[in-house]
Short mmCIF file of C-alpha atoms in Angstrom, two decimals:
data_model
loop_
_atom_site.label_atom_id
_atom_site.label_comp_id
_atom_site.label_asym_id
_atom_site.label_seq_id
_atom_site.Cartn_x
_atom_site.Cartn_y
_atom_site.Cartn_z
CA MET P 1 -48.79 -0.14 12.99
CA LYS P 2 -47.13 2.51 15.14
CA GLU P 3 -50.35 2.91 17.13
CA MET P 4 -50.47 -0.85 17.77
CA ARG P 5 -46.87 -0.67 18.99
CA VAL P 6 -47.93 2.09 21.36
CA ALA P 7 -51.03 0.14 22.47
CA TYR P 8 -48.79 -2.85 23.18
CA ALA P 9 -46.95 -0.69 25.73
CA PHE P 10 -49.99 -0.98 28.01
CA ILE P 11 -50.38 -4.72 27.44
CA GLU P 12 -46.71 -5.40 28.20
CA ARG P 13 -46.81 -3.08 31.20
CA ASN P 14 -49.82 -4.90 32.65
CA ILE P 15 -48.23 -8.32 32.06
CA ASN P 16 -45.13 -7.08 33.89
CA LEU P 17 -47.29 -5.76 36.73
CA ILE P 18 -48.90 -9.20 37.10
CA LYS P 19 -45.49 -10.84 37.14
CA ARG P 20 -44.16 -8.42 39.76
CA TYR P 21 -47.26 -8.44 41.94
CA TRP P 22 -47.96 -12.17 41.55
CA GLY P 23 -48.73 -12.48 45.26
CA TRP P 24 -51.65 -10.08 44.88
CA GLU P 25 -52.84 -12.01 41.87
CA VAL P 26 -52.86 -15.28 43.80
CA VAL P 27 -54.75 -13.68 46.71
CA TRP P 28 -57.26 -12.06 44.34
CA LEU P 29 -57.76 -15.32 42.44
CA ILE P 30 -58.35 -17.23 45.67
CA TYR P 31 -60.86 -14.59 46.76
CA SER P 32 -62.78 -14.81 43.47
CA LEU P 33 -62.66 -18.59 43.51
CA VAL P 34 -63.92 -18.90 47.07
CA ASN P 35 -66.58 -16.29 46.38
CA SER P 36 -67.81 -18.24 43.33
CA LEU P 37 -67.83 -21.47 45.32
CA ALA P 38 -69.69 -19.88 48.24
CA VAL P 39 -72.39 -18.43 45.98
CA THR P 40 -72.77 -21.67 44.02
CA TYR P 41 -73.11 -23.68 47.25
CA ILE P 42 -76.19 -21.60 48.07
CA GLY P 43 -77.82 -23.34 45.08
CA ALA P 44 -76.51 -26.72 46.23
CA GLY P 45 -77.97 -26.20 49.69
CA MET P 46 -81.33 -24.79 48.65
CA GLU P 47 -83.20 -28.08 49.15
CA LYS P 48 -81.93 -28.25 52.71
CA ILE P 49 -82.71 -24.56 53.33
CA THR P 50 -86.29 -24.74 52.10
CA GLY P 51 -87.05 -28.38 52.91
CA GLN P 52 -88.60 -28.76 49.47
CA THR P 53 -87.62 -30.77 46.41
CA LEU P 54 -85.94 -28.44 43.91
CA ASP P 55 -83.98 -28.70 40.67
CA THR P 56 -80.63 -28.26 42.46
CA GLN P 57 -78.62 -28.81 39.29
CA TYR P 58 -80.45 -25.94 37.65
CA LEU P 59 -79.89 -23.66 40.65
CA ILE P 60 -76.19 -24.47 40.77
CA THR P 61 -75.72 -23.66 37.09
CA TYR P 62 -77.90 -20.55 37.43
CA LEU P 63 -75.72 -19.14 40.22
CA LEU P 64 -72.46 -20.31 38.69
CA VAL P 65 -73.23 -18.52 35.43
CA GLY P 66 -73.98 -15.33 37.38
CA THR P 67 -70.85 -15.47 39.49
CA LEU P 68 -68.53 -16.30 36.56
CA ILE P 69 -69.93 -13.67 34.23
CA TRP P 70 -69.77 -11.09 36.99
CA SER P 71 -66.17 -12.10 37.71
CA TYR P 72 -65.31 -11.61 34.02
CA LEU P 73 -67.18 -8.33 33.54
CA SER P 74 -65.81 -6.85 36.75
CA VAL P 75 -62.25 -7.66 35.62
CA ILE P 76 -62.90 -5.68 32.42
CA PHE P 77 -64.49 -2.84 34.41
CA TYR P 78 -61.74 -2.62 37.03
CA SER P 79 -58.85 -3.05 34.57
CA ILE P 80 -60.04 -0.01 32.66
CA SER P 81 -61.34 2.10 35.51
CA GLU P 82 -58.07 1.60 37.38
CA MET P 83 -55.87 2.69 34.50
CA ILE P 84 -55.57 6.14 36.10
CA ALA P 85 -55.58 5.06 39.75
CA TRP P 86 -52.73 2.59 39.17
CA GLU P 87 -50.55 5.16 37.38
CA ARG P 88 -51.19 7.67 40.14
CA TRP P 89 -50.30 5.12 42.78
CA GLU P 90 -47.04 4.21 41.04
CA GLY P 91 -46.33 7.90 40.35
CA THR P 92 -46.01 7.48 36.58
CA ILE P 93 -49.18 9.35 35.60
CA GLU P 94 -47.37 12.51 34.47
CA TYR P 95 -45.04 10.55 32.19
CA THR P 96 -47.83 8.57 30.60
CA PHE P 97 -49.96 11.68 30.04
CA MET P 98 -47.16 13.73 28.52
CA ALA P 99 -46.31 10.96 26.03
CA PRO P 100 -47.73 11.37 22.51
CA VAL P 101 -50.44 8.75 23.06
CA SER P 102 -54.10 9.32 22.25
CA ARG P 103 -56.57 8.26 24.91
CA ALA P 104 -58.13 5.90 22.31
CA THR P 105 -54.80 4.08 21.87
CA HIS P 106 -54.33 4.03 25.65
CA LEU P 107 -57.74 2.42 25.87
CA VAL P 108 -57.19 -0.13 23.09
CA GLY P 109 -54.10 -1.44 24.87
CA THR P 110 -55.79 -1.52 28.26
CA THR P 111 -58.91 -3.18 26.84
CA LEU P 112 -57.10 -5.89 24.88
CA PHE P 113 -55.19 -6.82 28.00
CA ALA P 114 -58.35 -6.74 30.13
CA ILE P 115 -60.26 -9.06 27.79
CA ILE P 116 -57.45 -11.63 27.48
CA TYR P 117 -56.75 -11.50 31.22
CA GLY P 118 -60.46 -11.67 32.08
CA ILE P 119 -61.07 -14.71 29.86
CA LEU P 120 -58.03 -16.62 31.20
CA ARG P 121 -58.89 -15.81 34.83
CA THR P 122 -62.53 -16.79 34.38
CA LEU P 123 -61.53 -20.05 32.69
CA VAL P 124 -59.30 -20.97 35.65
CA ILE P 125 -62.16 -20.25 38.08
CA LEU P 126 -64.62 -22.19 35.90
CA ILE P 127 -62.38 -25.26 35.73
CA ILE P 128 -61.79 -25.33 39.49
CA VAL P 129 -65.42 -24.58 40.49
CA ALA P 130 -66.75 -27.11 37.94
CA SER P 131 -64.65 -29.80 39.63
CA PHE P 132 -66.69 -29.26 42.83
CA PHE P 133 -70.06 -29.76 41.14
CA ASN P 134 -71.44 -32.22 38.68
CA LEU P 135 -72.20 -29.76 35.92
CA ASP P 136 -74.25 -30.83 32.95
CA LEU P 137 -73.77 -28.47 30.01
CA ALA P 138 -74.66 -31.04 27.34
CA GLY P 139 -77.48 -28.95 25.84
CA ALA P 140 -75.71 -25.62 26.23
CA ASN P 141 -74.98 -23.30 23.31
CA LEU P 142 -71.33 -22.52 24.09
CA PRO P 143 -70.46 -20.54 20.91
CA GLY P 144 -73.52 -18.36 21.53
CA ALA P 145 -72.38 -17.78 25.11
CA VAL P 146 -68.90 -16.72 23.99
CA LEU P 147 -70.40 -14.36 21.37
CA LEU P 148 -72.62 -12.78 24.00
CA LEU P 149 -69.75 -12.43 26.44
CA LEU P 150 -67.59 -10.61 23.88
CA ALA P 151 -70.48 -8.33 22.90
CA GLY P 152 -71.10 -7.53 26.57
CA SER P 153 -67.41 -6.70 27.02
CA VAL P 154 -67.84 -3.69 24.72
CA SER P 155 -70.33 -2.08 27.08
CA PHE P 156 -68.18 -2.75 30.11
CA VAL P 157 -65.22 -1.15 28.37
CA GLY P 158 -67.39 1.97 27.98
CA LEU P 159 -68.52 1.87 31.61
CA GLY P 160 -64.89 1.39 32.66
CA ILE P 161 -63.88 4.56 30.78
CA VAL P 162 -66.63 6.55 32.47
CA ALA P 163 -65.56 5.19 35.87
CA ALA P 164 -61.89 5.96 35.12
CA VAL P 165 -62.87 9.62 35.23
CA LEU P 166 -63.43 9.40 39.00
CA PRO P 167 -59.76 8.99 39.99
CA LEU P 168 -58.96 11.90 37.67
CA LEU P 169 -61.54 14.13 39.33
CA TYR P 170 -60.98 12.93 42.86
CA PRO P 171 -57.31 12.01 43.25
CA GLU P 172 -57.72 10.75 46.81
CA ARG P 173 -61.05 8.91 46.79
CA GLY P 174 -61.78 8.34 43.11
CA ALA P 175 -60.57 4.73 43.08
CA GLN P 176 -62.91 3.81 45.95
CA MET P 177 -65.81 5.46 44.15
CA THR P 178 -65.43 2.99 41.27
CA ASN P 179 -66.15 0.22 43.80
CA ALA P 180 -69.49 1.84 44.59
CA ALA P 181 -70.30 2.02 40.86
CA ALA P 182 -69.48 -1.70 40.48
CA ALA P 183 -71.60 -2.59 43.52
CA ILE P 184 -74.63 -0.81 42.02
CA LEU P 185 -74.21 -2.76 38.77
CA LEU P 186 -74.03 -5.97 40.82
CA LEU P 187 -77.30 -5.13 42.57
CA ILE P 188 -79.32 -4.20 39.52
CA SER P 189 -78.06 -6.62 36.86
CA GLY P 190 -79.61 -9.87 38.07
CA VAL P 191 -76.28 -11.53 38.76
CA TYR P 192 -77.60 -13.88 41.49
CA TYR P 193 -81.36 -13.52 41.05
CA PRO P 194 -83.85 -12.59 38.31
CA VAL P 195 -84.23 -8.82 37.96
CA GLU P 196 -87.99 -9.34 38.32
CA THR P 197 -87.29 -9.88 42.04
CA LEU P 198 -86.26 -6.24 42.39
CA PRO P 199 -88.72 -3.43 43.23
CA ALA P 200 -90.37 -1.96 40.13
CA TRP P 201 -88.24 1.22 40.11
CA LEU P 202 -85.01 -0.78 40.35
CA GLN P 203 -86.18 -2.98 37.47
CA VAL P 204 -86.39 0.17 35.37
CA VAL P 205 -82.82 1.05 36.40
CA SER P 206 -81.67 -2.50 35.69
CA SER P 207 -82.75 -2.17 32.07
CA ALA P 208 -79.95 0.39 31.64
CA SER P 209 -77.24 -2.04 32.76
CA PRO P 210 -75.61 -4.02 29.93
CA ALA P 211 -74.81 -6.80 32.40
CA THR P 212 -78.55 -7.48 32.75
CA TYR P 213 -78.74 -8.54 29.08
CA VAL P 214 -75.44 -10.41 29.08
CA ILE P 215 -76.33 -12.48 32.13
CA LYS P 216 -79.87 -13.18 30.99
CA GLY P 217 -78.63 -14.21 27.53
CA MET P 218 -75.86 -16.36 28.99
CA ARG P 219 -78.35 -18.22 31.14
CA GLY P 220 -80.52 -18.71 28.06
CA CYS P 221 -77.52 -20.21 26.21
CA LEU P 222 -76.14 -22.35 29.00
CA LEU P 223 -79.33 -23.47 30.77
CA HIS P 224 -81.84 -23.60 27.94
CA GLY P 225 -79.62 -24.03 24.87
CA GLN P 226 -81.00 -20.84 23.32
CA SER P 227 -79.92 -20.60 19.68
CA THR P 228 -77.31 -18.11 18.47
CA ARG P 229 -79.75 -16.78 15.91
CA SER P 230 -82.21 -15.79 18.62
CA LEU P 231 -79.40 -13.97 20.44
CA LEU P 232 -78.37 -11.83 17.49
CA SER P 233 -80.69 -8.95 18.34
CA ILE P 234 -79.27 -8.78 21.91
CA VAL P 235 -75.72 -9.04 20.55
CA PHE P 236 -76.44 -6.21 18.14
CA ILE P 237 -77.96 -4.04 20.88
CA LEU P 238 -75.03 -4.75 23.23
CA ILE P 239 -72.45 -3.83 20.60
CA ALA P 240 -74.35 -0.70 19.50
CA ALA P 241 -74.99 0.44 23.08
CA GLY P 242 -71.42 -0.45 24.06
CA THR P 243 -69.98 1.55 21.18
CA ALA P 244 -72.16 4.51 22.15
CA VAL P 245 -71.03 4.26 25.79
CA ILE P 246 -67.37 4.10 24.66
CA MET P 247 -67.81 7.24 22.52
CA VAL P 248 -69.55 9.06 25.37
CA GLY P 249 -66.92 7.75 27.81
CA LEU P 250 -64.06 9.03 25.65
CA PHE P 251 -65.77 12.39 25.31
CA ILE P 252 -66.31 12.70 29.06
CA PHE P 253 -62.76 11.51 29.72
CA GLY P 254 -61.39 14.13 27.32
CA ARG P 255 -63.34 16.90 29.04
CA VAL P 256 -62.32 15.76 32.49
CA GLU P 257 -58.67 15.39 31.44
CA ARG P 258 -58.78 19.01 30.28
CA TYR P 259 -60.38 20.06 33.57
CA ALA P 260 -57.66 18.16 35.46
CA LYS P 261 -55.01 20.00 33.45
CA ARG P 262 -56.70 23.31 34.16
CA THR P 263 -56.90 22.72 37.90
CA GLY P 264 -53.57 20.94 38.35
CA ARG P 265 -55.00 17.55 39.30
CA LEU P 266 -52.96 15.62 36.79
CA LYS P 267 -50.13 14.82 39.11
CA ARG P 268 -48.82 11.87 40.99
CA SER P 269 -50.21 12.80 44.41
CA GLY P 270 -53.56 14.20 45.26
CA MET G 1 -35.16 34.29 11.32
CA SER G 2 -35.89 30.76 12.52
CA THR G 3 -38.74 30.00 14.91
CA PRO G 4 -37.53 29.96 18.52
CA ALA G 5 -37.48 26.63 20.31
CA LEU G 6 -39.71 28.06 22.99
CA GLU G 7 -41.75 31.21 23.11
CA ILE G 8 -43.76 32.14 26.18
CA LYS G 9 -45.97 35.22 26.08
CA GLN G 10 -47.73 36.68 29.11
CA VAL G 11 -48.44 33.31 30.72
CA SER G 12 -50.27 33.26 34.03
CA LYS G 13 -51.40 30.38 36.20
CA VAL G 14 -53.42 30.60 39.39
CA PHE G 15 -54.44 27.64 41.51
CA ILE G 16 -57.47 27.62 43.75
CA LYS G 17 -56.71 26.01 47.06
CA LYS G 18 -59.65 24.85 49.13
CA GLU G 19 -59.12 25.05 52.84
CA ARG G 20 -60.86 22.64 55.13
CA ALA G 21 -63.41 24.41 57.27
CA LYS G 22 -65.46 23.24 60.20
CA ARG G 23 -68.65 23.37 58.27
CA PHE G 24 -68.95 21.58 54.91
CA LEU G 25 -70.54 24.53 53.11
CA ASN G 26 -68.15 27.00 54.60
CA LYS G 27 -65.02 25.94 52.68
CA LYS G 28 -62.67 28.84 52.08
CA LYS G 29 -61.02 29.24 48.70
CA GLU G 30 -57.59 30.73 48.48
CA LYS G 31 -55.96 31.86 45.24
CA VAL G 32 -52.32 30.90 44.81
CA VAL G 33 -50.57 32.77 42.01
CA ALA G 34 -48.00 30.37 40.55
CA LEU G 35 -47.07 32.38 37.45
CA SER G 36 -47.91 35.97 36.69
CA GLY G 37 -47.51 37.24 33.13
CA ILE G 38 -44.29 35.43 32.30
CA SER G 39 -42.72 36.09 28.88
CA MET G 40 -39.50 34.68 27.50
CA SER G 41 -37.99 33.18 24.41
CA VAL G 42 -35.46 30.35 24.14
CA SER G 43 -33.40 29.88 20.99
CA ARG G 44 -32.74 26.55 19.34
CA ARG G 45 -29.84 24.61 20.88
CA GLU G 46 -29.72 26.94 23.84
CA ILE G 47 -29.35 25.64 27.40
CA PHE G 48 -31.65 27.94 29.31
CA GLY G 49 -31.68 27.96 33.08
CA VAL G 50 -34.58 28.86 35.33
CA LEU G 51 -33.61 29.63 38.90
CA GLY G 52 -35.87 30.55 41.76
CA PRO G 53 -36.58 29.84 45.40
CA ASN G 54 -38.92 27.00 46.40
CA GLY G 55 -42.48 27.76 45.37
CA SER G 56 -41.43 30.45 42.89
CA GLY G 57 -43.24 28.80 39.97
CA LYS G 58 -40.42 26.82 38.29
CA SER G 59 -42.17 23.46 38.39
CA THR G 60 -45.47 25.00 37.29
CA LEU G 61 -43.65 26.41 34.28
CA ILE G 62 -42.16 23.00 33.45
CA ARG G 63 -45.56 21.33 33.83
CA LEU G 64 -47.14 23.88 31.51
CA LEU G 65 -44.47 23.14 28.91
CA SER G 66 -45.00 19.39 29.43
CA THR G 67 -48.72 19.74 28.50
CA LEU G 68 -49.69 18.58 32.01
CA LEU G 69 -51.18 21.96 32.88
CA LEU G 70 -53.09 24.53 30.86
CA PRO G 71 -52.31 28.23 31.25
CA ASP G 72 -55.07 30.57 32.48
CA SER G 73 -53.90 33.20 30.03
CA GLY G 74 -51.10 33.79 27.58
CA THR G 75 -49.59 31.51 24.96
CA ILE G 76 -46.76 28.99 24.80
CA HIS G 77 -45.26 27.87 21.50
CA ILE G 78 -42.73 25.08 21.20
CA PHE G 79 -40.99 25.10 17.82
CA GLY G 80 -43.93 27.12 16.55
CA HIS G 81 -46.59 24.70 17.89
CA ASP G 82 -49.16 26.00 20.34
CA VAL G 83 -49.01 23.87 23.49
CA GLU G 84 -52.77 24.00 23.97
CA LYS G 85 -53.98 23.66 20.39
CA GLU G 86 -51.30 21.37 18.98
CA GLU G 87 -50.71 19.22 22.02
CA PHE G 88 -49.71 16.11 20.08
CA ALA G 89 -47.16 17.86 17.89
CA VAL G 90 -45.64 19.33 21.06
CA LYS G 91 -45.61 15.99 22.89
CA ARG G 92 -43.58 14.42 20.09
CA LEU G 93 -40.89 17.06 20.50
CA ILE G 94 -40.44 17.13 24.26
CA ASN G 95 -39.43 14.99 27.17
CA ARG G 96 -38.83 15.73 30.79
CA VAL G 97 -36.73 14.68 33.74
CA SER G 98 -38.23 15.69 37.06
CA VAL G 99 -36.74 15.89 40.50
CA ASP G 100 -38.66 12.87 41.74
CA ALA G 101 -37.78 9.81 39.68
CA ALA G 102 -41.24 8.30 39.10
CA PHE G 103 -41.20 4.71 37.93
CA PHE G 104 -42.99 1.42 38.28
CA LYS G 105 -41.05 0.55 41.40
CA LYS G 106 -41.03 -3.21 40.95
CA PHE G 107 -39.98 -3.01 37.29
CA SER G 108 -36.35 -3.06 36.26
CA PRO G 109 -34.75 -0.06 34.51
CA LEU G 110 -34.98 -1.94 31.20
CA GLU G 111 -38.70 -2.66 31.70
CA ASN G 112 -39.43 0.95 32.66
CA LEU G 113 -37.47 2.31 29.73
CA ALA G 114 -39.07 -0.19 27.33
CA TYR G 115 -42.48 1.09 28.45
CA ALA G 116 -41.38 4.67 27.79
CA ALA G 117 -39.91 3.72 24.39
CA ARG G 118 -43.11 2.00 23.33
CA LEU G 119 -45.19 5.01 24.42
CA TYR G 120 -43.13 7.13 22.05
CA GLY G 121 -43.55 4.55 19.25
CA MET G 122 -39.88 3.58 19.15
CA PRO G 123 -39.04 0.17 17.59
CA ILE G 124 -38.15 -1.86 20.65
CA ARG G 125 -34.94 -3.52 19.39
CA GLN G 126 -33.46 -0.19 18.44
CA ALA G 127 -34.66 1.28 21.73
CA ARG G 128 -33.10 -1.52 23.81
CA GLU G 129 -29.70 -0.86 22.28
CA LYS G 130 -30.05 2.85 22.95
CA MET G 131 -31.19 2.27 26.56
CA ARG G 132 -28.07 0.25 27.32
CA LYS G 133 -25.80 2.81 25.70
CA ILE G 134 -27.30 5.74 27.61
CA MET G 135 -27.36 3.93 30.95
CA LEU G 136 -23.73 2.83 30.57
CA ARG G 137 -22.80 6.37 29.53
CA LEU G 138 -24.42 7.65 32.73
CA GLY G 139 -22.32 5.27 34.78
CA LEU G 140 -24.95 2.64 35.60
CA LYS G 141 -23.65 -0.90 35.80
CA GLU G 142 -25.01 -3.57 33.46
CA GLU G 143 -26.04 -5.85 36.34
CA THR G 144 -28.45 -3.19 37.64
CA PHE G 145 -30.39 -3.04 34.36
CA THR G 146 -32.61 -5.98 35.24
CA SER G 147 -33.04 -5.56 38.99
CA PRO G 148 -36.13 -3.83 40.43
CA MET G 149 -35.95 -0.04 40.69
CA GLU G 150 -37.03 -0.17 44.35
CA ASN G 151 -33.69 -1.82 45.20
CA MET G 152 -31.71 1.04 43.67
CA SER G 153 -30.40 4.12 45.46
CA ARG G 154 -32.09 7.46 44.84
CA GLY G 155 -29.11 8.62 42.79
CA MET G 156 -29.23 5.54 40.57
CA GLN G 157 -32.98 5.94 40.10
CA GLN G 158 -32.40 9.54 39.08
CA LYS G 159 -29.87 8.40 36.49
CA VAL G 160 -32.47 6.03 35.01
CA ALA G 161 -34.88 8.98 34.95
CA VAL G 162 -32.29 10.99 33.03
CA ALA G 163 -31.84 8.04 30.63
CA ARG G 164 -35.60 7.95 30.07
CA GLY G 165 -35.63 11.65 29.26
CA PHE G 166 -32.84 11.29 26.70
CA LEU G 167 -34.08 8.00 25.23
CA THR G 168 -36.63 9.56 22.88
CA SER G 169 -34.13 12.16 21.56
CA PRO G 170 -36.38 15.12 22.36
CA THR G 171 -35.72 18.39 20.57
CA LEU G 172 -36.74 20.23 23.73
CA LEU G 173 -35.66 18.58 26.94
CA LEU G 174 -37.14 19.85 30.19
CA LEU G 175 -34.84 19.15 33.12
CA ASP G 176 -36.50 19.90 36.45
CA GLU G 177 -33.70 19.68 39.03
CA PRO G 178 -32.23 16.60 37.34
CA THR G 179 -29.12 16.32 39.52
CA THR G 180 -30.77 16.73 42.92
CA GLY G 181 -29.69 13.80 45.06
CA LEU G 182 -26.76 12.81 42.89
CA ASP G 183 -23.18 12.55 44.17
CA PRO G 184 -20.61 14.94 42.66
CA TYR G 185 -19.31 12.31 40.19
CA SER G 186 -22.79 11.44 38.97
CA LYS G 187 -23.62 15.14 38.73
CA ARG G 188 -20.64 15.65 36.44
CA ASP G 189 -21.69 12.63 34.35
CA VAL G 190 -25.18 14.03 33.86
CA GLN G 191 -23.93 17.55 33.15
CA ALA G 192 -21.45 16.29 30.55
CA PHE G 193 -24.21 14.23 28.99
CA VAL G 194 -26.51 17.25 28.81
CA ARG G 195 -23.84 19.07 26.81
CA GLU G 196 -23.27 16.05 24.59
CA ILE G 197 -26.98 15.80 23.85
CA ARG G 198 -27.12 19.44 22.86
CA GLU G 199 -24.18 18.96 20.45
CA ALA G 200 -25.09 15.54 19.06
CA HIS G 201 -28.87 15.92 18.79
CA ARG G 202 -29.10 19.68 18.37
CA ALA G 203 -31.45 19.68 21.35
CA THR G 204 -32.67 22.71 23.26
CA ILE G 205 -32.60 22.32 27.01
CA LEU G 206 -34.56 24.10 29.72
CA LEU G 207 -33.06 23.46 33.11
CA THR G 208 -34.33 24.32 36.57
CA THR G 209 -31.88 23.83 39.40
CA HIS G 210 -30.92 24.97 42.86
CA ASP G 211 -27.29 24.23 42.09
CA MET G 212 -25.82 27.61 41.13
CA GLU G 213 -22.52 26.09 40.04
CA GLU G 214 -24.39 23.77 37.71
CA ALA G 215 -26.40 26.64 36.25
CA ASP G 216 -23.24 28.69 35.78
CA ARG G 217 -21.42 25.82 34.12
CA LEU G 218 -24.21 24.67 31.81
CA CYS G 219 -26.51 27.54 30.92
CA ASP G 220 -26.19 29.99 28.06
CA ARG G 221 -28.80 32.25 29.65
CA ILE G 222 -30.62 32.23 32.96
CA ALA G 223 -33.96 33.59 34.10
CA ILE G 224 -34.49 34.12 37.81
CA ILE G 225 -38.10 33.89 38.85
CA ASP G 226 -39.70 34.76 42.14
CA GLU G 227 -43.35 34.77 43.12
CA GLY G 228 -44.28 33.80 39.58
CA LYS G 229 -42.46 36.68 37.88
CA ILE G 230 -39.19 36.92 36.00
CA ILE G 231 -37.02 39.29 38.00
CA ALA G 232 -33.85 38.95 35.92
CA LEU G 233 -32.84 37.39 32.60
CA ASP G 234 -29.35 37.43 31.16
CA THR G 235 -26.27 35.32 30.53
CA PRO G 236 -24.59 34.05 33.71
CA GLN G 237 -21.78 36.55 33.11
CA GLY G 238 -24.29 39.37 32.56
CA LEU G 239 -26.13 38.57 35.78
CA LYS G 240 -22.90 38.41 37.77
CA ARG G 241 -21.65 41.67 36.22
CA SER G 242 -24.81 43.51 37.17
CA VAL G 243 -24.49 42.51 40.82
CA SER G 244 -20.71 43.11 40.87
CA ARG G 245 -21.27 46.67 39.64
CA ARG G 246 -23.83 47.27 42.33
CA ASN G 247 -21.74 45.81 45.16
CA GLY G 248 -18.29 46.75 43.90
CA GLN G 249 -16.87 43.21 44.22
CA ASP G 250 -16.83 40.02 42.13
CA ALA G 251 -20.10 38.18 42.41
CA THR G 252 -20.96 34.50 42.01
CA LEU G 253 -24.27 33.30 40.67
CA GLU G 254 -25.24 32.48 44.24
CA ASP G 255 -24.62 36.14 45.18
CA VAL G 256 -26.86 37.15 42.27
CA PHE G 257 -29.59 34.79 43.41
CA ILE G 258 -29.47 35.95 47.03
CA GLU G 259 -29.22 39.60 46.03
CA LEU G 260 -32.23 39.43 43.73
CA THR G 261 -34.52 37.11 45.61
CA GLY G 262 -33.34 38.11 49.12
CA LYS G 263 -33.90 41.80 48.47
CA LYS G 264 -37.46 41.07 47.60
CA MET G 265 -37.84 39.24 50.88
CA GLU G 266 -36.56 42.30 52.76
CA GLU G 267 -38.97 44.53 50.84
CA LYS G 268 -41.82 42.22 51.77
CA GLU G 269 -40.82 42.33 55.42
CA GLN G 270 -40.80 46.15 55.32
CA ASP G 271 -44.22 46.20 53.65
CA LYS G 272 -45.58 44.24 56.59
#
């Protein structure tokens, strides 16, 4: 109970940050929305680009699924990976790290907020983008898609923890390095194209990204009505792999936190 | 004999500073000795002052006690708990007020303090009442409680920082230049509150300051550190007596400070 109260500190803090920096939120939402629309319009314009008759509806949904899932997963990734960078920027890092809070509790609070925030944000983008296109999701397996999304969140929480180590190690450039990590995931996970399009060696790398399975499964659910039962093995793998990544992430974070305390990097400025 | 509030034995801390060089692989590393074999003991309910020139190692000492730094050698025990091995037990007993009031700038004092209260697992209703009481006691006006911190003066922000330090009723409170930037009235408010806290909550207080009058007024004992070493440790009266004897006239704490740290400077100049 006490731990939940402590975890809520991070949820409440992040809600307050959104309220206080609402201008940023609006700008960021517009950026994501326009980005989703721009990518989805590539599908809508494909017939004109190629001069051939194509299943435009399928292409639109294919790209929309990719852009929305990426938007959601990247919110999870950034919310967690920025938990250090944000505190350093505000100058509160020393106070948070000297409080009697375990990193696991810190993470639970940050993650719960990230998932709720990510779902709400993605829903807003979905509703607005859907109004631009005539989407047909009649045969889609929506409960299966939600299950898969939640299972995929676990892995991204783990990846977020690993990435959060960068601002601890590199006070000045760590936050920017997390952008590079996110960009690599975007390239290899088949967000806008099938991973089979990638060179053979990158396909091997893509098999290590949890987003590859989430996006592929989501397309199966939403475009082909793939049954929940057939998704269970992927869901199980995503949760197991995600849990393993979280454990490894916490271990690495603990080691790096100790290193930061040894070298004096745990302070507000670089 | 009861366990001391704080026991420091032979603690050293060295930082490695990398200097930018023309060639990437040719970076020079410079060792900066922040603390060198410091030992001291602070009794329960004592107000213990640490004085020293800029860069003498005061803040490093406070950060070691705050669990934000790990010592290279030596041990630190807070109420019998090893700072390195029993980090959590130590964290529950301490809090800190630093010279730079660090807050979420767009949050109000109440929001910032609520965050701190939750981090320490305090029930929020109880904490809210306590926040108001402490802030009013420190002379902050009720209407400022809900306005963003960035709109407040540095002195007012520092008072909120002091309130945050006291909010969790720490048994060891680390005050790192807590009154820097405060006007004389506010200084008095904070100093009176420090005494009150010691009496009401049986707290032990470690205070670093550049304000000699403040140290003289508040501290039971004072350690003067320079270049990472303790060069004197006594009661304020004891320190002043020792310098008075040497110089044959009444000494203030400032005289003591200049005598002890200044002399070293002269010696260093001669060595050169």
